[in-house]
Amino acid sequence: MTFPADRPRRLRRTPALRRLVAETRLHPADFILPVFVREGLDEPMPISSMPGVVQHTEQSLLEAAEEAADLGLGGIMLFGIPAVRDAEGSASLDPQGILNRSIAAVKQQVGDRLPVMSDLCLDEFTDHGHCGVLTAEGAVDNDATLEIYACMGVAQAEAGADVVAPSGMMDGQVAVIRQALDDAGHQDAAILAYSAKYASAYYGPFREAVDSQLQGDRRSYQMDAANRSEGLREADLDLAEGADMLMVKPATAYLDVLSDVAEASDVPVSAYQVSGEYAMIEAAAANGWVDRRAVVLEALTSIRRAGATNVLTYHAAEAARWLREG
Ligand code: PBG
């Protein structure tokens, strides 16, 4: 009988030993909470495909932001749902529009205790639901959209956003937004670029969350799930255009891309665990098929292990509370 010399199990024997050698840890500051605020709501409105997530009223949004600040989360990412939409998404530029006024209100509430981030995209504001404006033929017009994104970036920074997050996947979006921010005196407003954002069926529940009007799909601007090296190319472009942080989205099904981007770039890299990832965990847990808390923490750990500096997750507040409890 010969005994094995190498015994990795030695370091797995007790919880304290496992804690000692853990390569990846979770901390509340690793989590960014995405929130939806809907114009004209009297009560928070549950999102049926995302149990536990609501469309906020302007008041309940402030409570969520306060809680996020108390928990020491990494940030809060705002999505606005306007009462009225049009072809150009004009409510996105109005300082009194739902998103801009909510940025201002949240900023007023949390000050510098919690970074306030805003989704910079037209899809919540257009009546056709696309992330940009359309040509006469109905295609998404890249360069006409850039002009609006530039103004949106300035409007959001003016409202008080610490970080603007362009998510529309238009070519050149980071460069025009950076230029516009600088020209308007917002040199300190940072850009978190949704760099490798894939056209994904995992965004399904988000469509309900923002009452999306989209017919068709976003495959002419978001990336194809088949492509890995293109994720790096998009990340390189965004860095060259002045992005302060990069993002890979979705997270769990794209950990290879996340790993590539994290390895190759010297800026913080976020990963967005999207609505469908959330919904799948919740549905399985509600059926008693998986241990909810264990799966949530395992998923978040895996995303961090793959290289994410931080994770946008609808579980942010709850996971932070669990970590606090220990
Ligand atoms: C676009 C945007 C989307 C999401 C975040 N920003 C939707 C899309 O690209 O179709 C999806 C987030 C999620 O599914 O949780 N503004």
CSV table of C-alpha atoms and ligand atoms in Angstrom, one decimal:
chain,number,residue,atom,x,y,z
A,1,MET,CA,0.0,0.0,0.0
A,2,THR,CA,1.5,3.4,-1.0
A,3,PHE,CA,-0.1,6.5,0.3
A,4,PRO,CA,-0.6,9.6,-1.9
A,5,ALA,CA,2.0,12.3,-1.2
A,6,ASP,CA,-0.1,15.2,-2.5
A,7,ARG,CA,-3.1,15.7,-0.4
A,8,PRO,CA,-5.2,18.8,-1.4
A,9,ARG,CA,-7.8,17.6,1.0
A,10,ARG,CA,-5.7,18.7,3.9
A,11,LEU,CA,-6.6,22.3,3.3
A,12,ARG,CA,-10.3,21.5,2.9
A,13,ARG,CA,-10.8,19.7,6.3
A,14,THR,CA,-12.4,22.5,8.3
A,15,PRO,CA,-14.4,25.7,7.4
A,16,ALA,CA,-11.6,27.7,9.0
A,17,LEU,CA,-9.0,26.1,6.8
A,18,ARG,CA,-11.1,26.6,3.7
A,19,ARG,CA,-11.5,30.2,4.6
A,20,LEU,CA,-7.8,30.6,5.1
A,21,VAL,CA,-7.0,29.4,1.5
A,22,ALA,CA,-10.0,30.9,-0.4
A,23,GLU,CA,-8.8,32.7,-3.5
A,24,THR,CA,-12.0,34.6,-4.0
A,25,ARG,CA,-14.0,36.4,-1.4
A,26,LEU,CA,-17.3,38.3,-1.7
A,27,HIS,CA,-17.8,41.7,-0.2
A,28,PRO,CA,-20.8,44.0,-0.3
A,29,ALA,CA,-18.7,46.5,-2.3
A,30,ASP,CA,-18.4,44.0,-5.0
A,31,PHE,CA,-22.1,44.3,-5.8
A,32,ILE,CA,-23.9,47.0,-7.9
A,33,LEU,CA,-27.6,47.1,-7.6
A,34,PRO,CA,-29.6,47.7,-10.8
A,35,VAL,CA,-32.9,49.5,-10.0
A,36,PHE,CA,-36.0,50.4,-12.1
A,37,VAL,CA,-37.9,53.6,-11.5
A,38,ARG,CA,-41.2,54.2,-13.3
A,39,GLU,CA,-42.8,57.5,-13.9
A,40,GLY,CA,-46.3,57.9,-12.4
A,41,LEU,CA,-46.4,54.9,-10.1
A,42,ASP,CA,-48.2,55.2,-6.8
A,43,GLU,CA,-47.0,51.9,-5.4
A,44,PRO,CA,-43.9,49.8,-6.2
A,45,MET,CA,-45.0,47.4,-8.9
A,46,PRO,CA,-43.7,43.8,-8.7
A,47,ILE,CA,-42.1,42.4,-11.9
A,48,SER,CA,-43.7,38.9,-12.3
A,49,SER,CA,-40.7,37.3,-14.1
A,50,MET,CA,-38.3,38.7,-11.5
A,51,PRO,CA,-39.8,37.7,-8.1
A,52,GLY,CA,-38.5,40.1,-5.4
A,53,VAL,CA,-37.7,42.9,-7.9
A,54,VAL,CA,-40.0,45.8,-8.4
A,55,GLN,CA,-40.5,48.9,-10.5
A,56,HIS,CA,-39.9,51.6,-8.0
A,57,THR,CA,-41.9,54.7,-7.3
A,58,GLU,CA,-39.7,57.8,-7.0
A,59,GLN,CA,-40.1,57.5,-3.3
A,60,SER,CA,-39.4,53.8,-2.9
A,61,LEU,CA,-36.3,54.3,-5.1
A,62,LEU,CA,-34.9,56.6,-2.5
A,63,GLU,CA,-35.4,54.0,0.2
A,64,ALA,CA,-33.7,51.4,-1.9
A,65,ALA,CA,-30.8,53.8,-2.5
A,66,GLU,CA,-30.5,54.6,1.2
A,67,GLU,CA,-30.4,50.8,2.0
A,68,ALA,CA,-27.8,50.2,-0.7
A,69,ALA,CA,-25.6,53.0,0.9
A,70,ASP,CA,-26.1,51.6,4.4
A,71,LEU,CA,-25.1,48.1,3.2
A,72,GLY,CA,-22.0,49.5,1.6
A,73,LEU,CA,-22.8,48.3,-1.8
A,74,GLY,CA,-20.4,49.2,-4.7
A,75,GLY,CA,-23.0,51.3,-6.4
A,76,ILE,CA,-26.5,51.6,-7.7
A,77,MET,CA,-27.4,51.6,-11.4
A,78,LEU,CA,-30.6,53.4,-12.4
A,79,PHE,CA,-33.0,52.6,-15.2
A,80,GLY,CA,-35.9,54.9,-15.9
A,81,ILE,CA,-39.2,54.1,-17.4
A,82,PRO,CA,-41.0,57.2,-18.8
A,83,ALA,CA,-44.7,57.6,-19.1
A,84,VAL,CA,-44.5,58.8,-22.7
A,85,ARG,CA,-42.2,57.5,-25.4
A,86,ASP,CA,-41.4,58.7,-28.9
A,87,ALA,CA,-39.3,57.8,-31.9
A,88,GLU,CA,-36.3,59.9,-30.7
A,89,GLY,CA,-36.6,59.0,-27.0
A,90,SER,CA,-36.7,62.7,-26.1
A,91,ALA,CA,-37.6,62.1,-22.4
A,92,SER,CA,-34.0,60.9,-22.0
A,93,LEU,CA,-32.6,64.4,-22.5
A,94,ASP,CA,-35.2,66.3,-20.4
A,95,PRO,CA,-33.6,67.3,-17.1
A,96,GLN,CA,-37.1,66.7,-15.6
A,97,GLY,CA,-37.5,63.3,-17.4
A,98,ILE,CA,-37.9,60.3,-15.0
A,99,LEU,CA,-34.3,59.1,-15.3
A,100,ASN,CA,-32.5,62.4,-14.9
A,101,ARG,CA,-34.7,63.7,-12.1
A,102,SER,CA,-34.3,60.3,-10.3
A,103,ILE,CA,-30.5,60.5,-10.7
A,104,ALA,CA,-30.7,64.0,-9.0
A,105,ALA,CA,-32.9,62.7,-6.2
A,106,VAL,CA,-30.8,59.7,-5.5
A,107,LYS,CA,-27.6,61.8,-5.6
A,108,GLN,CA,-29.2,64.2,-3.1
A,109,GLN,CA,-30.1,61.2,-0.9
A,110,VAL,CA,-26.8,59.4,-0.8
A,111,GLY,CA,-24.3,62.1,-1.7
A,112,ASP,CA,-20.8,60.5,-2.0
A,113,ARG,CA,-21.7,57.5,0.2
A,114,LEU,CA,-22.7,55.4,-2.8
A,115,PRO,CA,-21.6,55.8,-6.5
A,116,VAL,CA,-24.7,56.7,-8.5
A,117,MET,CA,-24.6,55.1,-12.0
A,118,SER,CA,-27.0,55.5,-14.9
A,119,ASP,CA,-27.9,53.4,-17.8
A,120,LEU,CA,-27.2,55.4,-20.9
A,121,CYS,CA,-29.3,54.0,-23.7
A,122,LEU,CA,-32.4,54.9,-25.6
A,123,ASP,CA,-34.4,51.7,-25.5
A,124,GLU,CA,-36.4,52.6,-22.4
A,125,PHE,CA,-37.3,55.9,-24.1
A,126,THR,CA,-38.1,55.1,-27.7
A,127,ASP,CA,-41.6,54.0,-28.7
A,128,HIS,CA,-40.1,51.3,-31.0
A,129,GLY,CA,-37.9,50.0,-28.2
A,130,HIS,CA,-34.6,50.0,-30.0
A,131,CYS,CA,-31.4,51.3,-28.4
A,132,GLY,CA,-31.0,54.0,-31.0
A,133,VAL,CA,-33.0,56.1,-33.5
A,134,LEU,CA,-34.0,54.6,-36.8
A,135,THR,CA,-33.3,55.4,-40.4
A,136,ALA,CA,-36.2,55.8,-42.9
A,137,GLU,CA,-35.7,52.1,-43.7
A,138,GLY,CA,-36.0,51.1,-40.0
A,139,ALA,CA,-32.3,50.3,-39.4
A,140,VAL,CA,-30.7,51.5,-36.2
A,141,ASP,CA,-28.7,54.6,-37.2
A,142,ASN,CA,-25.4,54.5,-35.5
A,143,ASP,CA,-24.1,58.0,-35.9
A,144,ALA,CA,-27.5,59.8,-35.4
A,145,THR,CA,-27.8,57.9,-32.2
A,146,LEU,CA,-24.3,59.0,-31.1
A,147,GLU,CA,-25.4,62.6,-31.1
A,148,ILE,CA,-28.2,61.8,-28.8
A,149,TYR,CA,-26.0,59.7,-26.5
A,150,ALA,CA,-23.6,62.6,-26.2
A,151,CYS,CA,-26.4,64.8,-24.9
A,152,MET,CA,-27.7,62.1,-22.7
A,153,GLY,CA,-24.3,61.7,-21.1
A,154,VAL,CA,-24.2,65.4,-20.3
A,155,ALA,CA,-27.8,65.4,-19.0
A,156,GLN,CA,-27.0,62.5,-16.6
A,157,ALA,CA,-23.8,64.1,-15.4
A,158,GLU,CA,-25.5,67.4,-14.9
A,159,ALA,CA,-28.1,65.5,-12.8
A,160,GLY,CA,-25.3,64.2,-10.7
A,161,ALA,CA,-24.4,60.8,-12.0
A,162,ASP,CA,-20.9,59.7,-10.9
A,163,VAL,CA,-20.7,57.1,-13.6
A,164,VAL,CA,-22.6,56.9,-16.9
A,165,ALA,CA,-22.9,53.5,-18.5
A,166,PRO,CA,-23.5,53.4,-22.2
A,167,SER,CA,-25.2,50.1,-23.0
A,168,GLY,CA,-26.5,50.6,-26.6
A,169,MET,CA,-23.5,49.0,-28.4
A,170,MET,CA,-23.2,51.8,-31.0
A,171,ASP,CA,-19.7,52.0,-32.5
A,172,GLY,CA,-17.8,55.0,-31.1
A,173,GLN,CA,-20.2,55.6,-28.3
A,174,VAL,CA,-17.6,55.9,-25.6
A,175,ALA,CA,-15.5,58.5,-27.5
A,176,VAL,CA,-18.4,60.8,-28.2
A,177,ILE,CA,-19.7,60.6,-24.7
A,178,ARG,CA,-16.2,61.3,-23.2
A,179,GLN,CA,-15.8,64.3,-25.5
A,180,ALA,CA,-19.2,65.7,-24.7
A,181,LEU,CA,-18.7,65.3,-20.9
A,182,ASP,CA,-15.3,67.0,-21.1
A,183,ASP,CA,-16.6,69.8,-23.3
A,184,ALA,CA,-19.4,70.4,-20.7
A,185,GLY,CA,-17.0,70.5,-17.8
A,186,HIS,CA,-17.7,67.0,-16.5
A,187,GLN,CA,-14.2,65.7,-16.6
A,188,ASP,CA,-14.9,63.8,-13.3
A,189,ALA,CA,-17.9,61.9,-14.6
A,190,ALA,CA,-16.6,58.3,-15.3
A,191,ILE,CA,-17.7,56.0,-18.1
A,192,LEU,CA,-18.5,52.3,-17.4
A,193,ALA,CA,-18.7,50.9,-20.9
A,194,TYR,CA,-20.9,47.9,-21.7
A,195,SER,CA,-18.1,46.6,-23.9
A,196,ALA,CA,-18.9,43.0,-24.6
A,197,LYS,CA,-22.7,43.0,-24.6
A,198,TYR,CA,-24.2,40.0,-26.3
A,199,ALA,CA,-27.6,39.8,-28.0
A,200,SER,CA,-29.0,37.5,-25.3
A,201,ALA,CA,-32.2,35.7,-24.6
A,202,TYR,CA,-31.2,36.0,-20.9
A,203,TYR,CA,-32.5,39.6,-21.1
A,204,GLY,CA,-36.1,38.3,-21.4
A,205,PRO,CA,-37.4,39.4,-18.0
A,206,PHE,CA,-35.8,42.8,-18.4
A,207,ARG,CA,-38.3,43.5,-21.2
A,208,GLU,CA,-41.1,43.2,-18.6
A,209,ALA,CA,-39.1,45.2,-16.1
A,210,VAL,CA,-39.0,48.2,-18.5
A,211,ASP,CA,-42.2,47.6,-20.4
A,212,SER,CA,-40.2,47.3,-23.5
A,213,GLN,CA,-41.9,48.0,-26.8
A,214,LEU,CA,-39.3,46.1,-28.9
A,215,GLN,CA,-40.5,44.1,-31.8
A,216,GLY,CA,-37.7,42.0,-33.3
A,217,ASP,CA,-34.3,41.8,-31.8
A,218,ARG,CA,-31.0,43.7,-31.3
A,219,ARG,CA,-28.8,41.4,-33.3
A,220,SER,CA,-27.6,44.1,-35.6
A,221,TYR,CA,-25.9,46.0,-32.8
A,222,GLN,CA,-25.4,43.6,-29.8
A,223,MET,CA,-22.8,40.8,-30.1
A,224,ASP,CA,-23.3,37.3,-31.4
A,225,ALA,CA,-23.1,34.6,-28.7
A,226,ALA,CA,-20.8,32.6,-31.0
A,227,ASN,CA,-18.0,35.1,-30.7
A,228,ARG,CA,-15.2,35.2,-28.1
A,229,SER,CA,-12.3,37.1,-29.5
A,230,GLU,CA,-14.7,39.9,-30.6
A,231,GLY,CA,-15.3,40.5,-27.0
A,232,LEU,CA,-11.7,41.5,-26.6
A,233,ARG,CA,-11.9,43.7,-29.7
A,234,GLU,CA,-14.8,45.6,-28.3
A,235,ALA,CA,-13.0,46.0,-25.0
A,236,ASP,CA,-9.9,47.3,-26.7
A,237,LEU,CA,-11.9,49.9,-28.6
A,238,ASP,CA,-13.7,51.1,-25.5
A,239,LEU,CA,-10.4,51.5,-23.7
A,240,ALA,CA,-8.9,53.4,-26.6
A,241,GLU,CA,-12.0,55.6,-26.6
A,242,GLY,CA,-11.5,56.5,-22.9
A,243,ALA,CA,-13.6,54.1,-20.9
A,244,ASP,CA,-12.8,54.1,-17.2
A,245,MET,CA,-14.3,50.6,-16.6
A,246,LEU,CA,-15.5,47.8,-18.9
A,247,MET,CA,-18.4,45.4,-18.6
A,248,VAL,CA,-19.2,42.0,-19.9
A,249,LYS,CA,-22.8,41.0,-20.1
A,250,PRO,CA,-24.5,38.6,-19.4
A,251,ALA,CA,-22.2,37.0,-16.8
A,252,THR,CA,-22.6,33.3,-16.2
A,253,ALA,CA,-22.9,32.1,-19.8
A,254,TYR,CA,-20.0,34.4,-20.8
A,255,LEU,CA,-17.4,33.7,-18.2
A,256,ASP,CA,-14.8,32.9,-20.9
A,257,VAL,CA,-15.2,36.3,-22.3
A,258,LEU,CA,-15.1,37.9,-18.9
A,259,SER,CA,-11.9,36.0,-18.1
A,260,ASP,CA,-10.3,37.2,-21.4
A,261,VAL,CA,-11.3,40.8,-20.9
A,262,ALA,CA,-10.2,40.9,-17.2
A,263,GLU,CA,-6.9,39.4,-18.1
A,264,ALA,CA,-6.2,41.7,-21.0
A,265,SER,CA,-7.3,45.1,-19.5
A,266,ASP,CA,-5.8,47.1,-16.7
A,267,VAL,CA,-9.1,48.9,-15.7
A,268,PRO,CA,-11.8,47.5,-13.5
A,269,VAL,CA,-14.1,45.0,-15.2
A,270,SER,CA,-17.8,44.6,-14.2
A,271,ALA,CA,-20.0,41.7,-15.1
A,272,TYR,CA,-23.8,42.0,-15.3
A,273,GLN,CA,-25.7,39.0,-14.0
A,274,VAL,CA,-28.8,39.8,-16.0
A,275,SER,CA,-32.5,39.4,-15.4
A,276,GLY,CA,-32.7,35.9,-16.9
A,277,GLU,CA,-29.9,34.7,-14.8
A,278,TYR,CA,-31.8,36.0,-11.7
A,279,ALA,CA,-35.1,34.6,-12.9
A,280,MET,CA,-33.7,31.1,-13.5
A,281,ILE,CA,-32.2,30.9,-10.0
A,282,GLU,CA,-35.4,32.2,-8.4
A,283,ALA,CA,-37.6,29.8,-10.4
A,284,ALA,CA,-35.5,26.8,-9.5
A,285,ALA,CA,-35.3,27.9,-5.9
A,286,ALA,CA,-39.1,28.5,-5.7
A,287,ASN,CA,-39.6,24.9,-6.8
A,288,GLY,CA,-37.2,23.6,-4.1
A,289,TRP,CA,-34.9,22.3,-6.8
A,290,VAL,CA,-31.8,24.2,-5.6
A,291,ASP,CA,-30.7,25.8,-2.4
A,292,ARG,CA,-31.4,29.5,-3.1
A,293,ARG,CA,-28.8,31.2,-0.9
A,294,ALA,CA,-26.1,28.7,-1.8
A,295,VAL,CA,-26.7,29.0,-5.5
A,296,VAL,CA,-26.8,32.8,-5.4
A,297,LEU,CA,-23.5,33.0,-3.5
A,298,GLU,CA,-21.9,30.3,-5.7
A,299,ALA,CA,-22.9,32.2,-8.9
A,300,LEU,CA,-21.5,35.5,-7.6
A,301,THR,CA,-18.3,33.8,-6.5
A,302,SER,CA,-17.9,32.2,-9.9
A,303,ILE,CA,-18.3,35.5,-11.6
A,304,ARG,CA,-15.7,37.1,-9.4
A,305,ARG,CA,-13.4,34.1,-9.8
A,306,ALA,CA,-13.6,34.5,-13.6
A,307,GLY,CA,-12.1,38.0,-13.1
A,308,ALA,CA,-14.9,40.5,-12.4
A,309,THR,CA,-13.9,43.3,-10.2
A,310,ASN,CA,-17.6,43.8,-9.3
A,311,VAL,CA,-21.0,42.3,-10.3
A,312,LEU,CA,-24.2,44.0,-11.3
A,313,THR,CA,-26.8,41.7,-9.6
A,314,TYR,CA,-30.4,42.0,-8.6
A,315,HIS,CA,-29.4,40.0,-5.5
A,316,ALA,CA,-27.0,42.7,-4.4
A,317,ALA,CA,-28.8,43.9,-1.3
A,318,GLU,CA,-29.7,40.4,-0.1
A,319,ALA,CA,-26.3,39.0,-0.7
A,320,ALA,CA,-24.7,41.9,1.1
A,321,ARG,CA,-27.0,41.2,4.1
A,322,TRP,CA,-26.0,37.5,4.1
A,323,LEU,CA,-22.3,38.5,4.1
A,324,ARG,CA,-22.9,40.8,7.0
A,325,GLU,CA,-24.6,38.1,9.0
A,326,GLY,CA,-21.6,35.8,8.2
B,1,PBG,C1,-30.4,48.2,-22.5
B,1,PBG,C2,-30.2,47.2,-21.5
B,1,PBG,C3,-30.7,45.9,-21.4
B,1,PBG,C4,-30.3,45.4,-20.2
B,1,PBG,C5,-29.5,46.4,-19.6
B,1,PBG,N1,-29.5,47.5,-20.4
B,1,PBG,C6,-31.6,45.3,-22.3
B,1,PBG,C7,-31.2,44.9,-23.7
B,1,PBG,O1,-30.1,45.1,-24.1
B,1,PBG,O2,-32.0,44.3,-24.4
B,1,PBG,C8,-30.6,44.0,-19.7
B,1,PBG,C9,-30.5,43.8,-18.3
B,1,PBG,C10,-31.1,42.6,-17.8
B,1,PBG,O3,-31.5,41.7,-18.5
B,1,PBG,O4,-31.0,42.4,-16.5
B,1,PBG,N2,-30.7,49.5,-22.0
